[in-house]
Coordinates of C-alpha atoms in Angstrom, one line a residue:
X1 CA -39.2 -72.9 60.3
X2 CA -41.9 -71.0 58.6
X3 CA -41.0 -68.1 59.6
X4 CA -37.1 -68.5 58.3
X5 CA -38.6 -68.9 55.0
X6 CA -41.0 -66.2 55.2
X7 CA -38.1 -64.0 56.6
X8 CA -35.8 -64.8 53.6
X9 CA -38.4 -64.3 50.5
X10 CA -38.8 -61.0 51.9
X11 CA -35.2 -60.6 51.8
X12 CA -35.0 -62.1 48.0
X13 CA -37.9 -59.4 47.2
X14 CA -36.7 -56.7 48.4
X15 CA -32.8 -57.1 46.9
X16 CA -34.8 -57.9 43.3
X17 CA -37.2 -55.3 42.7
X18 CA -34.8 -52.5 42.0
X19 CA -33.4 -54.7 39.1
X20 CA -37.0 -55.5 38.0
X21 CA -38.1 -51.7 37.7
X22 CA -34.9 -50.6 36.2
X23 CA -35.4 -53.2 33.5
X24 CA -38.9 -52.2 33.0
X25 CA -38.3 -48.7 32.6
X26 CA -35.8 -49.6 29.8
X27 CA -38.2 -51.7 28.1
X28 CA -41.2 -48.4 28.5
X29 CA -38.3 -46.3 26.7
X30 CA -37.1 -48.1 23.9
X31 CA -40.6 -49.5 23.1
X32 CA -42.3 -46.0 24.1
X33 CA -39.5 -44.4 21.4
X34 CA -40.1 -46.7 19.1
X35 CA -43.7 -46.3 18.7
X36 CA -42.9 -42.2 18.8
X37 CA -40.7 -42.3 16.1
X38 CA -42.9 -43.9 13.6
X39 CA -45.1 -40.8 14.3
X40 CA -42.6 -38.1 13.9
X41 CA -40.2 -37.0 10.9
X42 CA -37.8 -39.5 9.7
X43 CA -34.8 -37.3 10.1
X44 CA -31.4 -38.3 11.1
X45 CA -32.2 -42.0 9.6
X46 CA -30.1 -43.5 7.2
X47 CA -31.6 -45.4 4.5
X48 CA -28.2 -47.4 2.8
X49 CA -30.1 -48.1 -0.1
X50 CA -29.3 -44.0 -1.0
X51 CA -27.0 -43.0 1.9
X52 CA -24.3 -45.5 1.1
X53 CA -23.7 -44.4 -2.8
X54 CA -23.9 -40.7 -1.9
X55 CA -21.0 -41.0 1.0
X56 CA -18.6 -43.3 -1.6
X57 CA -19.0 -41.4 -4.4
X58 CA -18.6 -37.9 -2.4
X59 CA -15.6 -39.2 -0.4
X60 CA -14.1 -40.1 -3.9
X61 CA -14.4 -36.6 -4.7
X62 CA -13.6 -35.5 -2.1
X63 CA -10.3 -37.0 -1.7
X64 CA -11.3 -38.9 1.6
X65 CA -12.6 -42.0 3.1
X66 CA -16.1 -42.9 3.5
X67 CA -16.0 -42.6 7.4
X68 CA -14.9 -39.1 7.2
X69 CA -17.8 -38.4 4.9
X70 CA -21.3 -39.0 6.2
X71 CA -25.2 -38.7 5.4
X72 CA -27.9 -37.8 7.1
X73 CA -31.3 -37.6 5.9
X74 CA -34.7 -37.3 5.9
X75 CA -36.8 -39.5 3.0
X76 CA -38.8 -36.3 2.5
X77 CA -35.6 -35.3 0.4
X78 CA -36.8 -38.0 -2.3
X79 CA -39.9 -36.1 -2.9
X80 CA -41.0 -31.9 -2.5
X81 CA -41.1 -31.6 1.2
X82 CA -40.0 -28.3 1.7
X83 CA -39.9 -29.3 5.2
X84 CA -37.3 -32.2 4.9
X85 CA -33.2 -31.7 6.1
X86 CA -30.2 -33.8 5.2
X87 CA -26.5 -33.1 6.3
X88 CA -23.4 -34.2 4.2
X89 CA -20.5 -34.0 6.7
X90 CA -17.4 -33.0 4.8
X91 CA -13.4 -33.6 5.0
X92 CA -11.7 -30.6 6.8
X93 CA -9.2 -30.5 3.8
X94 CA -12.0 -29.7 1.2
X95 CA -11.4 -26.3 -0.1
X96 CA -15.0 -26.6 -2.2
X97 CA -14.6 -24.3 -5.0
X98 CA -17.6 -23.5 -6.8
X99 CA -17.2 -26.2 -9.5
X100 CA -16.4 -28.9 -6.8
X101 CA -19.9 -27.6 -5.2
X102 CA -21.7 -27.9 -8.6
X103 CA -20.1 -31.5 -8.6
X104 CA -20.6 -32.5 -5.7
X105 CA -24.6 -31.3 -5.8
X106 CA -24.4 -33.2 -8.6
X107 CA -23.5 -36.7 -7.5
X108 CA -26.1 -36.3 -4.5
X109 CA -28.7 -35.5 -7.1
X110 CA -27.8 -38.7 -8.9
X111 CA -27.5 -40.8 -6.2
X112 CA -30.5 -39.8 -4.7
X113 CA -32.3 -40.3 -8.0
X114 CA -34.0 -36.3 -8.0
X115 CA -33.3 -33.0 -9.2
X116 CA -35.2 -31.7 -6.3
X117 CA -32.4 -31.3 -4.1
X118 CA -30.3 -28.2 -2.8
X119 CA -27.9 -27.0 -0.7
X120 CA -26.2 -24.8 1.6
X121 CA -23.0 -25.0 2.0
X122 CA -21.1 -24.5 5.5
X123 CA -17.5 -25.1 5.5
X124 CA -16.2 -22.7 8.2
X125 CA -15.4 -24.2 11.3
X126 CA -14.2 -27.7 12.8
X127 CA -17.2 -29.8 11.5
X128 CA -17.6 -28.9 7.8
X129 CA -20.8 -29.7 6.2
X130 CA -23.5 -29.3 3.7
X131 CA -27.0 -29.2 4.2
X132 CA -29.5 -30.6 1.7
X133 CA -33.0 -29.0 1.1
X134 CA -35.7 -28.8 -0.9
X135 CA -36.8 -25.2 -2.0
X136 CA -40.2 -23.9 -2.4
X137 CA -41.7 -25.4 -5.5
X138 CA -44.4 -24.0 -8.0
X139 CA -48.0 -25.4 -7.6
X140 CA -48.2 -29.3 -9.5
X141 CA -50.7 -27.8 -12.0
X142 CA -51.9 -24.3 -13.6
X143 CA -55.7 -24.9 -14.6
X144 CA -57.5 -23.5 -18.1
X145 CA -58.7 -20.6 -15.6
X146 CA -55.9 -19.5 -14.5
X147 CA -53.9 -19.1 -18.1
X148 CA -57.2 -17.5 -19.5
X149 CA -56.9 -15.0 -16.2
X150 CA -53.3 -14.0 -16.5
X151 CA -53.2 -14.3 -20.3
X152 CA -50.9 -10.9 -21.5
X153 CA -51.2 -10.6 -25.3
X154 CA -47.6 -8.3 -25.0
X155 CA -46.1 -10.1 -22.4
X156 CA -46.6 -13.6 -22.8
X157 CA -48.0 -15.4 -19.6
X158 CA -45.7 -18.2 -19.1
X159 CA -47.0 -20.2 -15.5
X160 CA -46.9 -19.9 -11.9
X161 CA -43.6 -19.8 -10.1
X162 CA -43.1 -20.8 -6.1
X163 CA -45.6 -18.7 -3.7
X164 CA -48.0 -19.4 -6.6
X165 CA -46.7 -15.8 -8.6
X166 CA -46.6 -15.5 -12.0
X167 CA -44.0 -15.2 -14.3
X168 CA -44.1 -13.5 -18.0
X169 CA -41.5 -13.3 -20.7
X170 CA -40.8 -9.7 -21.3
X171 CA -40.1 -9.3 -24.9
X172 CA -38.1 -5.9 -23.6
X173 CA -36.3 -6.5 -20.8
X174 CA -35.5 -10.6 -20.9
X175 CA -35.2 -11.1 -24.8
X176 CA -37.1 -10.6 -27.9
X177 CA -36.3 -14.1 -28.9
X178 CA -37.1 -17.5 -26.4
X179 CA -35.9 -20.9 -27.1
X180 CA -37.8 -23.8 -25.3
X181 CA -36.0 -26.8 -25.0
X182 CA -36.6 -30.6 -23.9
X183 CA -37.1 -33.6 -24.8
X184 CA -40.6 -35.9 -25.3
X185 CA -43.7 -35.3 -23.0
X186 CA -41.7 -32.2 -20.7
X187 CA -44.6 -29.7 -22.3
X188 CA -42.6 -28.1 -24.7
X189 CA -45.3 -28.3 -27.2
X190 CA -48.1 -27.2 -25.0
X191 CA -45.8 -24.5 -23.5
X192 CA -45.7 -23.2 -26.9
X193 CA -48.9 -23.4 -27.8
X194 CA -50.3 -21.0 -24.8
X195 CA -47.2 -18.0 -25.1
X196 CA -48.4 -18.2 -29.1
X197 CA -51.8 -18.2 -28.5
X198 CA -51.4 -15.0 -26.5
X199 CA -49.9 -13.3 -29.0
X200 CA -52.6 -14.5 -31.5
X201 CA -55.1 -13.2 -29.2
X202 CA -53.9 -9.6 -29.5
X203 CA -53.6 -9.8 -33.1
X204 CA -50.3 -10.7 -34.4
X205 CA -48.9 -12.9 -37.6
X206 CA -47.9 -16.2 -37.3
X207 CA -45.5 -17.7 -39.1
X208 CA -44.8 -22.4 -38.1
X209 CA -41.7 -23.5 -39.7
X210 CA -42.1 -27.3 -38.8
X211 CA -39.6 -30.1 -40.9
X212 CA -41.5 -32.8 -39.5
X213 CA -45.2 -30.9 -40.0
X214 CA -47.0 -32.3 -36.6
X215 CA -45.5 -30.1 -33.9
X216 CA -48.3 -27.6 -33.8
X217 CA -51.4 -29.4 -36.0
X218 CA -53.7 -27.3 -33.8
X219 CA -52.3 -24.3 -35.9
X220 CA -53.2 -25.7 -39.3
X221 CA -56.9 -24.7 -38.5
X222 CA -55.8 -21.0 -38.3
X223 CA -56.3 -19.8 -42.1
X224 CA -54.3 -16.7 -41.1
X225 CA -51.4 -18.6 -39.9
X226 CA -48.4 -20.0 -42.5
X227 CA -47.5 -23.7 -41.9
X228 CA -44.6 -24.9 -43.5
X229 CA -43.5 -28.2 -43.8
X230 CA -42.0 -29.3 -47.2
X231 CA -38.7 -28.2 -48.7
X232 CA -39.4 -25.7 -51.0
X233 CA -42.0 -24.1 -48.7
X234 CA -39.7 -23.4 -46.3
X235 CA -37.2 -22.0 -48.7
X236 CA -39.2 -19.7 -49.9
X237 CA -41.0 -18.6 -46.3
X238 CA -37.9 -18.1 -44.8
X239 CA -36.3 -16.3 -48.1
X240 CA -39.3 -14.0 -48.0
X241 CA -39.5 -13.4 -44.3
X242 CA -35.6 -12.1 -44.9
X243 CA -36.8 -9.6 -47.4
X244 CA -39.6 -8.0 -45.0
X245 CA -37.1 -7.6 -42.3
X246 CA -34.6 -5.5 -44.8
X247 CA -37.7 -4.1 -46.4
X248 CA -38.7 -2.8 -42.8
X249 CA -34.8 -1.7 -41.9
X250 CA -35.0 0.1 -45.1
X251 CA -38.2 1.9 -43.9
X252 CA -36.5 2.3 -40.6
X253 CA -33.7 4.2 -41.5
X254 CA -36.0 6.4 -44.0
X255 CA -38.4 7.5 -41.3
X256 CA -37.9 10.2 -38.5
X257 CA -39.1 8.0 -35.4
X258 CA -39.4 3.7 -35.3
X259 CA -42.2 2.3 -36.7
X260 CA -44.0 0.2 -35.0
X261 CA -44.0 -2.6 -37.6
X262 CA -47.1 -5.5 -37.0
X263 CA -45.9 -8.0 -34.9
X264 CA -44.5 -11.3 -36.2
X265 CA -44.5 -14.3 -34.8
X266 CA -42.1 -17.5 -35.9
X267 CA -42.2 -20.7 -34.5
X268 CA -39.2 -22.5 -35.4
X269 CA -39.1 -26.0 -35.0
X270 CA -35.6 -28.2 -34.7
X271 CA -33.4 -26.2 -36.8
X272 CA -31.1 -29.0 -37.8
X273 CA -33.7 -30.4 -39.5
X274 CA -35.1 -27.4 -40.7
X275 CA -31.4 -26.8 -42.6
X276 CA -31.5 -30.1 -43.7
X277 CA -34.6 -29.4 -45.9
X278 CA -33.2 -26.2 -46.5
X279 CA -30.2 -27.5 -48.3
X280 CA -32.3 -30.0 -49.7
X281 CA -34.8 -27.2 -51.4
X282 CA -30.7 -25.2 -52.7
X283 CA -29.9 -28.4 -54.2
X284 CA -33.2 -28.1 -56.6
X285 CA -32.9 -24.2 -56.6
X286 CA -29.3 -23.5 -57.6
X287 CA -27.8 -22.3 -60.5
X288 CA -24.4 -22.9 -62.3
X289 CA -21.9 -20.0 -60.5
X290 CA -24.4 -20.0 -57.3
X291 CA -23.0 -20.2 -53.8
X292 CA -23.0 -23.7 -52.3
X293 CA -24.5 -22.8 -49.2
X294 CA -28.3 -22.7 -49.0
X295 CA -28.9 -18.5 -48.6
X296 CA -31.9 -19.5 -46.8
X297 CA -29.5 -20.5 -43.8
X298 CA -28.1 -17.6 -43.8
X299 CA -31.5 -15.6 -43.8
X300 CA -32.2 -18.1 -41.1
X301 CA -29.4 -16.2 -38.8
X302 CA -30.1 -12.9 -40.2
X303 CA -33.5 -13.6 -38.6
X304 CA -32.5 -14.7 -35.4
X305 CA -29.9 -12.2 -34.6
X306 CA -31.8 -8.6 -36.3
X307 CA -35.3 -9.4 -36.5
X308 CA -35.6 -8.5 -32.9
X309 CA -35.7 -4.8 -33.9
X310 CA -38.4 -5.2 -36.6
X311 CA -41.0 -6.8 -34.4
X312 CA -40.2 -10.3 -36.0
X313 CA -39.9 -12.6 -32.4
X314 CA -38.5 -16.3 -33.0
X315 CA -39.7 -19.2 -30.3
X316 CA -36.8 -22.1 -30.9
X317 CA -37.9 -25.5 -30.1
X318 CA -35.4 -27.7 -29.5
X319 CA -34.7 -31.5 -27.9
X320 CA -30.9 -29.8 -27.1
X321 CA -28.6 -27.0 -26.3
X322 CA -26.1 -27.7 -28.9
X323 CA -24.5 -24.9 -31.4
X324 CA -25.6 -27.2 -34.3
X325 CA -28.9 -27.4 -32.7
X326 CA -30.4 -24.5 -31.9
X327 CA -27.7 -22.0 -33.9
X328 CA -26.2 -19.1 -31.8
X329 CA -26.8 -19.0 -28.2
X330 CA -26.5 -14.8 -28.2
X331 CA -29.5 -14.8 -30.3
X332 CA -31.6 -16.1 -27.4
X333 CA -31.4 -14.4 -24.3
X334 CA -34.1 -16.4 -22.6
X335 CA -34.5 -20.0 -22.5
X336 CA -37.6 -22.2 -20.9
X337 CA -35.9 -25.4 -20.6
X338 CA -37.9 -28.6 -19.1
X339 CA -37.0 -30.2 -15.8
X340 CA -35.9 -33.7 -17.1
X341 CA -33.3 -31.6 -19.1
X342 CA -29.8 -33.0 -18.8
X343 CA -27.4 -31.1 -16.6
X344 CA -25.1 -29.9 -19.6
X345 CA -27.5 -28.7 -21.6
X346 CA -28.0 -25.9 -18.7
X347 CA -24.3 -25.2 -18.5
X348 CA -24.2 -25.0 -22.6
X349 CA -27.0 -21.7 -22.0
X350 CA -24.6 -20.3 -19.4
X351 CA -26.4 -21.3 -16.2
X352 CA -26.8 -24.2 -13.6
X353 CA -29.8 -26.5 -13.1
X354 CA -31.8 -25.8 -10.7
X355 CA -33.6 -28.0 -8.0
X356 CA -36.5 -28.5 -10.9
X357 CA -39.1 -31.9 -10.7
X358 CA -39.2 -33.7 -14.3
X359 CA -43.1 -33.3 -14.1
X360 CA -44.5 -32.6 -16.9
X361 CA -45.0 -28.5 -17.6
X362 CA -42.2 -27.9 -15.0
X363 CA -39.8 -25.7 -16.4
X364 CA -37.0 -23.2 -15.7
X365 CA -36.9 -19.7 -17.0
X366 CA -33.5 -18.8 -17.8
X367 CA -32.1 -14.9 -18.5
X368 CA -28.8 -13.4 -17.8
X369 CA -27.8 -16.5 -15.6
X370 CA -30.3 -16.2 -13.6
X371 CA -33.3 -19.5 -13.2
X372 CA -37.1 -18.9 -12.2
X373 CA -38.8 -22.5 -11.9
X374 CA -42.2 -22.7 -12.6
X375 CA -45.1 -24.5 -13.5
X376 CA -46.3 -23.9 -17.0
X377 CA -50.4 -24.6 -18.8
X378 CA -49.8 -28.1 -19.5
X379 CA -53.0 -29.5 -21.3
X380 CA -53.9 -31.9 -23.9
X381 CA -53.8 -30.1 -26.6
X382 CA -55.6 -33.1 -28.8
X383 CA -58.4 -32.5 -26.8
X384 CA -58.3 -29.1 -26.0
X385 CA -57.7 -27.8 -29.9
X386 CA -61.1 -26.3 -30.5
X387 CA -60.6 -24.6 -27.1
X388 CA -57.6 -22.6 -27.6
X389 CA -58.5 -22.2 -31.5
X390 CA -61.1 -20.5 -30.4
X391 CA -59.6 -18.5 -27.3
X392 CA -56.3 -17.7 -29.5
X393 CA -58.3 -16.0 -32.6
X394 CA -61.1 -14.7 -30.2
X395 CA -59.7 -10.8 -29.5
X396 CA -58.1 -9.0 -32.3
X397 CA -58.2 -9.6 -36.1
X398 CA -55.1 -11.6 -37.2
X399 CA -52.6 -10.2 -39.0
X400 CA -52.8 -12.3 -41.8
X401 CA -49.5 -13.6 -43.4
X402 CA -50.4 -15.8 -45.9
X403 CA -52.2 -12.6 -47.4
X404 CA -48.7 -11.0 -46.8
X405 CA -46.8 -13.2 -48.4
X406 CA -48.7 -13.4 -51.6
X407 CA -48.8 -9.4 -51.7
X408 CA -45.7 -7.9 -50.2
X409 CA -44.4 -5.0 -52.1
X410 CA -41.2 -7.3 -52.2
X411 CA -42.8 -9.0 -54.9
X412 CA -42.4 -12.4 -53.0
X413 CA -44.7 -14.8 -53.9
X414 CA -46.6 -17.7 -51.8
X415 CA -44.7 -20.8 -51.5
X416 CA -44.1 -22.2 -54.4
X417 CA -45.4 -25.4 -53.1
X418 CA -48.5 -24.2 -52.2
X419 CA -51.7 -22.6 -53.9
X420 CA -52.5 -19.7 -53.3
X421 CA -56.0 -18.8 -52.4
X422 CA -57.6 -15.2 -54.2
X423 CA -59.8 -14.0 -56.5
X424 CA -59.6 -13.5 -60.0
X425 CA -60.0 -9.7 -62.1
X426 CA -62.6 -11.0 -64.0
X427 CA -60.3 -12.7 -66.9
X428 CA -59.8 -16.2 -64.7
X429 CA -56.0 -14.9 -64.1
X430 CA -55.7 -14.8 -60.3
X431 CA -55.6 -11.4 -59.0
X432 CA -51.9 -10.5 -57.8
X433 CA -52.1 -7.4 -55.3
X434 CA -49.7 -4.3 -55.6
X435 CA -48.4 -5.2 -58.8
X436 CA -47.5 -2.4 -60.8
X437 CA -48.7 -2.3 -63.7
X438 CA -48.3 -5.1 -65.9
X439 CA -44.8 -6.2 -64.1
X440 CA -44.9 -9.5 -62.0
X441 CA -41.9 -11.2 -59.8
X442 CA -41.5 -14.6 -61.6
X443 CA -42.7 -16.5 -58.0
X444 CA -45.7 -14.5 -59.0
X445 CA -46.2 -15.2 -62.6
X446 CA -45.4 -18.9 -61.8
X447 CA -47.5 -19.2 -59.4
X448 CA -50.8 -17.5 -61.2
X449 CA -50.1 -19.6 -64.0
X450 CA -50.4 -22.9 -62.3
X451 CA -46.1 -23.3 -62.5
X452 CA -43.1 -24.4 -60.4
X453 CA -41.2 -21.8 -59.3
X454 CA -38.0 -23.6 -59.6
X455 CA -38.6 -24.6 -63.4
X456 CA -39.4 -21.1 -64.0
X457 CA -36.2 -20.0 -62.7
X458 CA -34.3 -22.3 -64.8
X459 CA -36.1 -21.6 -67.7
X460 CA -35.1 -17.6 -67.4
X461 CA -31.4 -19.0 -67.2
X462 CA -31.8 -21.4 -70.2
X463 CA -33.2 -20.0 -73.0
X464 CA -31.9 -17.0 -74.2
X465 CA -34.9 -15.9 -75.9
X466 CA -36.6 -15.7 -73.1
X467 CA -38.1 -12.2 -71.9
X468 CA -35.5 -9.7 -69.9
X469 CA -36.0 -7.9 -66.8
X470 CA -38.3 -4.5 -67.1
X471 CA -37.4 -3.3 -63.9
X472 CA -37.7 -4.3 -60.0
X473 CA -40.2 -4.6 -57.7
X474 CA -39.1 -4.2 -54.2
X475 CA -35.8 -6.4 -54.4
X476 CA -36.7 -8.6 -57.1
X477 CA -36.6 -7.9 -60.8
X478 CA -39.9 -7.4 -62.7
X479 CA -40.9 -8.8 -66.4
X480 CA -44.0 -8.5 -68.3
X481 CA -46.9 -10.7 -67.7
X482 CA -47.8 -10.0 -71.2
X483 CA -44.1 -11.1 -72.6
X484 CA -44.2 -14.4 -70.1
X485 CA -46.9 -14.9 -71.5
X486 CA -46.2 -14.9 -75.1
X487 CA -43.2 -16.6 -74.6
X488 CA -45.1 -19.3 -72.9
X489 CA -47.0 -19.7 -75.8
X490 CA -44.2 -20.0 -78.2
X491 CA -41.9 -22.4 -76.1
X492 CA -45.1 -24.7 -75.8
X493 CA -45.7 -24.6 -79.9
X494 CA -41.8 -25.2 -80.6
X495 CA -42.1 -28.2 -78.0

């Protein structure tokens, strides 16, 4: 009896243990995988939290079904590994012309909630698809170091571009002109600070017209430089910086070869605001039979469009890409425009956005349609002020337009808004330089004597008795300091 028993669990054994190691192997290969693929790259997984949105928004594009259009992905995608793949299977009917491409990069971008992402796009043969990338991306930060090391004082240093290379704005072959655009905390400001600085360094003028007068505070401890801020100041900075650039053509066209005029350097700040105050400062300024428009607007185009060619270089900041914003596109052939820039601000300069992080300094170069990405200086410039003062005005002397402006041959006085600082001849009159003679601009005359140059203005247009024209200086007409003066005298005692 025994043995029947012993007989038959062998029996039982021996039909069950095949099924027993078979199941155990299955179990040692899912587990086994499992516990592998938390080790490896996540690719091929689809997290529905970003693959779902992406298929039913690109299938409505499309013109197809979800099913037909599917995801793939790695999570790397969501951040800059260069390393990580993703595959957008397409519709056989989708012709993908370039502007469906553009779209369709578009909505994965979205989706996918970065700017990061590219593609390639393969649309030849029975299974249609795109794949998704990340490209090579500039280093996350560009030290103090490095800008000092590849600081170019004629070709402004601008930051380090993927493969850690350097990229410079070449005021010849790029654009003579460079608009920087984006919103708060991209680095537009600091950006701006280090190509300026640069040009400060190898000794050129500076010229900040700022409407809201905090942009660039690092620059008010510059004596050399010209801040403008209020109204009339502007007025007259940008009305005189239009009569050097004709007094330079003029030159020009007079000598045998180009001159090689000092460089000058504008920062121009939001120039809807600026015309704003511009119109504001006409409104004070204008005369009975005068134009309506402020002429300091149009001196503001004249300066954009020809003072390329006199050594007068414009850097626009700007939140935008609109017309009304930053004025005529073909003035500025190159643009640095920050990576949390919208997508149609790009299209408004003529190019595409790029796959660009919103971090802050990270920018894309844009010239002729073509993009550069790269990481520009970003530091604080509150902290580091003394620094780059210091740095900036630490090679060759400034050329010094406040000086300038006081004593062009134009006979353009200093803002009328603002003292001017010289010495006096010795009679407590302030000294005003290349005069000729006893002849004075009235900005001049108003100016020495303590006066506004807007009431001075109106007062030449009021009262007939008062003195006439001797001549010109430059493009301005000329009068007599000793007549202003007498007449000054007269029109007090009659008051």
């Amino acid at each position: 009896m025994v043995l029947h028993l012993v007989v038959a669990l062998a029996k039982l054994l021996a039909a069950v243990m095949p099924l027993l190691a078979a199941a155990g192997l299955t179990c040692m290969a899912v587990f086994g995988w499992r516990a592998l693929s938390k080790k490896v790259s996540t690719r091929g997984r689809r997290p529905k939290r970003y693959v779902a949105p992406v298929e039913a928004a690109a299938a409505k594009l499309t013109g197809t079904r979800p099913g037909v259009v599917s995801l793939s992905m790695d999570k790397g995608l969501l951040s800059e590994d260069t390393e990580a793949r993703g595959q957008l299977s397409l519709p056989l009917s989708w012709i993908g012309s370039d502007t469906d491409k553009d779209n369709l990069l578009s909505i994965v971008r979205t989706r996918l909630g970065t700017d990061l992402v590219s593609a390639r796009w393969h649309l030849s043969g029975q299974h249609p698809y795109a794949e998704l990338f990340v490209p090579a991306q500039p280093p996350p930060l560009v030290s103090w170091d490095t800008f000092v090391a590849k600081a170019n004082t004629v070709s402004p240093y601008l930051g380090q571009t993927a493969g850690d290379l350097a990229i410079n704005w070449d005021l010849g072959d790029d654009s003579p002109h460079m608009g920087v655009v984006g919103g708060s905390g991209v680095g537009k400001s600091e950006l701006m600070a280090t190509v300026v600085a640069q040009f400060m360094r190898g000794g050129c003028g500076v010229i900040v017209l700022d409407p809201k007068a905090t942009s660039h505070r690092w620059l008010m401890d510059v004596p050399e430089v010209l801040y403008c801020g209020e109204a009339r100041m502007l007025f007259d900075t940008v009305m005189w910086l239009d009569d050097v650039m004709n007094d330079r053509i003029a030159k020009n066209l007079r000598a045998r070869d180009d001159i090689d005029f000092p460089r000058i350097v504008v920062l121009l700040e939001e120039r809807n605001s600026l015309q704003d105050k511009l119109r504001d400062a006409w409104v004070d300024l204008r005369q009975p039979g005068q134009p309506q428009m402020s002429p300091a607007i149009k001196a503001l185009d004249r300066l954009s469009s020809m003072g390329r060619t006199m050594n007068i270089n414009v850097i626009l900041g700007a939140q935008e890409t609109a017309q009304q914003v930053i004025g005529r596109r073909s003035n500025y052939g190159a643009f640095s425009v920050g990576g949390r820039t919208a997508e149609n601000h790009w299209r408004n300069i003529g190019t595409k956005k790029p796959a660009i992080s919103s971090r802050p300094g990270r920018f894309g170069y844009a010239v002729a349609g073509s993009v550069t990405v790269f990481q520009a200086p970003f530091m604080d410039l509150k902290k580091e002020r003394e620094r780059l003062v210091a740095w900036a005005t630490g090679g060759e002397p400034l050329l010094d337009v406040r000086e300038m402006m006081s004593s062009h041959e134009a006979g353009v006085a200093f803002p009328s808004s603002e003292p001017v600082d010289t010495t006096t001849d010795g009679s407590g009159d302030l000294w005003l330089v290349e005069q000729a003679g006893d002849r004075v601009t009235l900005p001049q005359w108003a100016v020495a004597r303590g006066l506004n140059v807007a009431t001075v203005r109106q007062w030449s247009t009021r009262y007939p008795e008062f003195p006439v024209a001797v001549g010109t200086l430059g493009r301005s007409r000329a009068f007599s300091r000793e007549a202003l003066d007498a007449w000054r005298e007269e029109h007090r005692a009659s008051a």
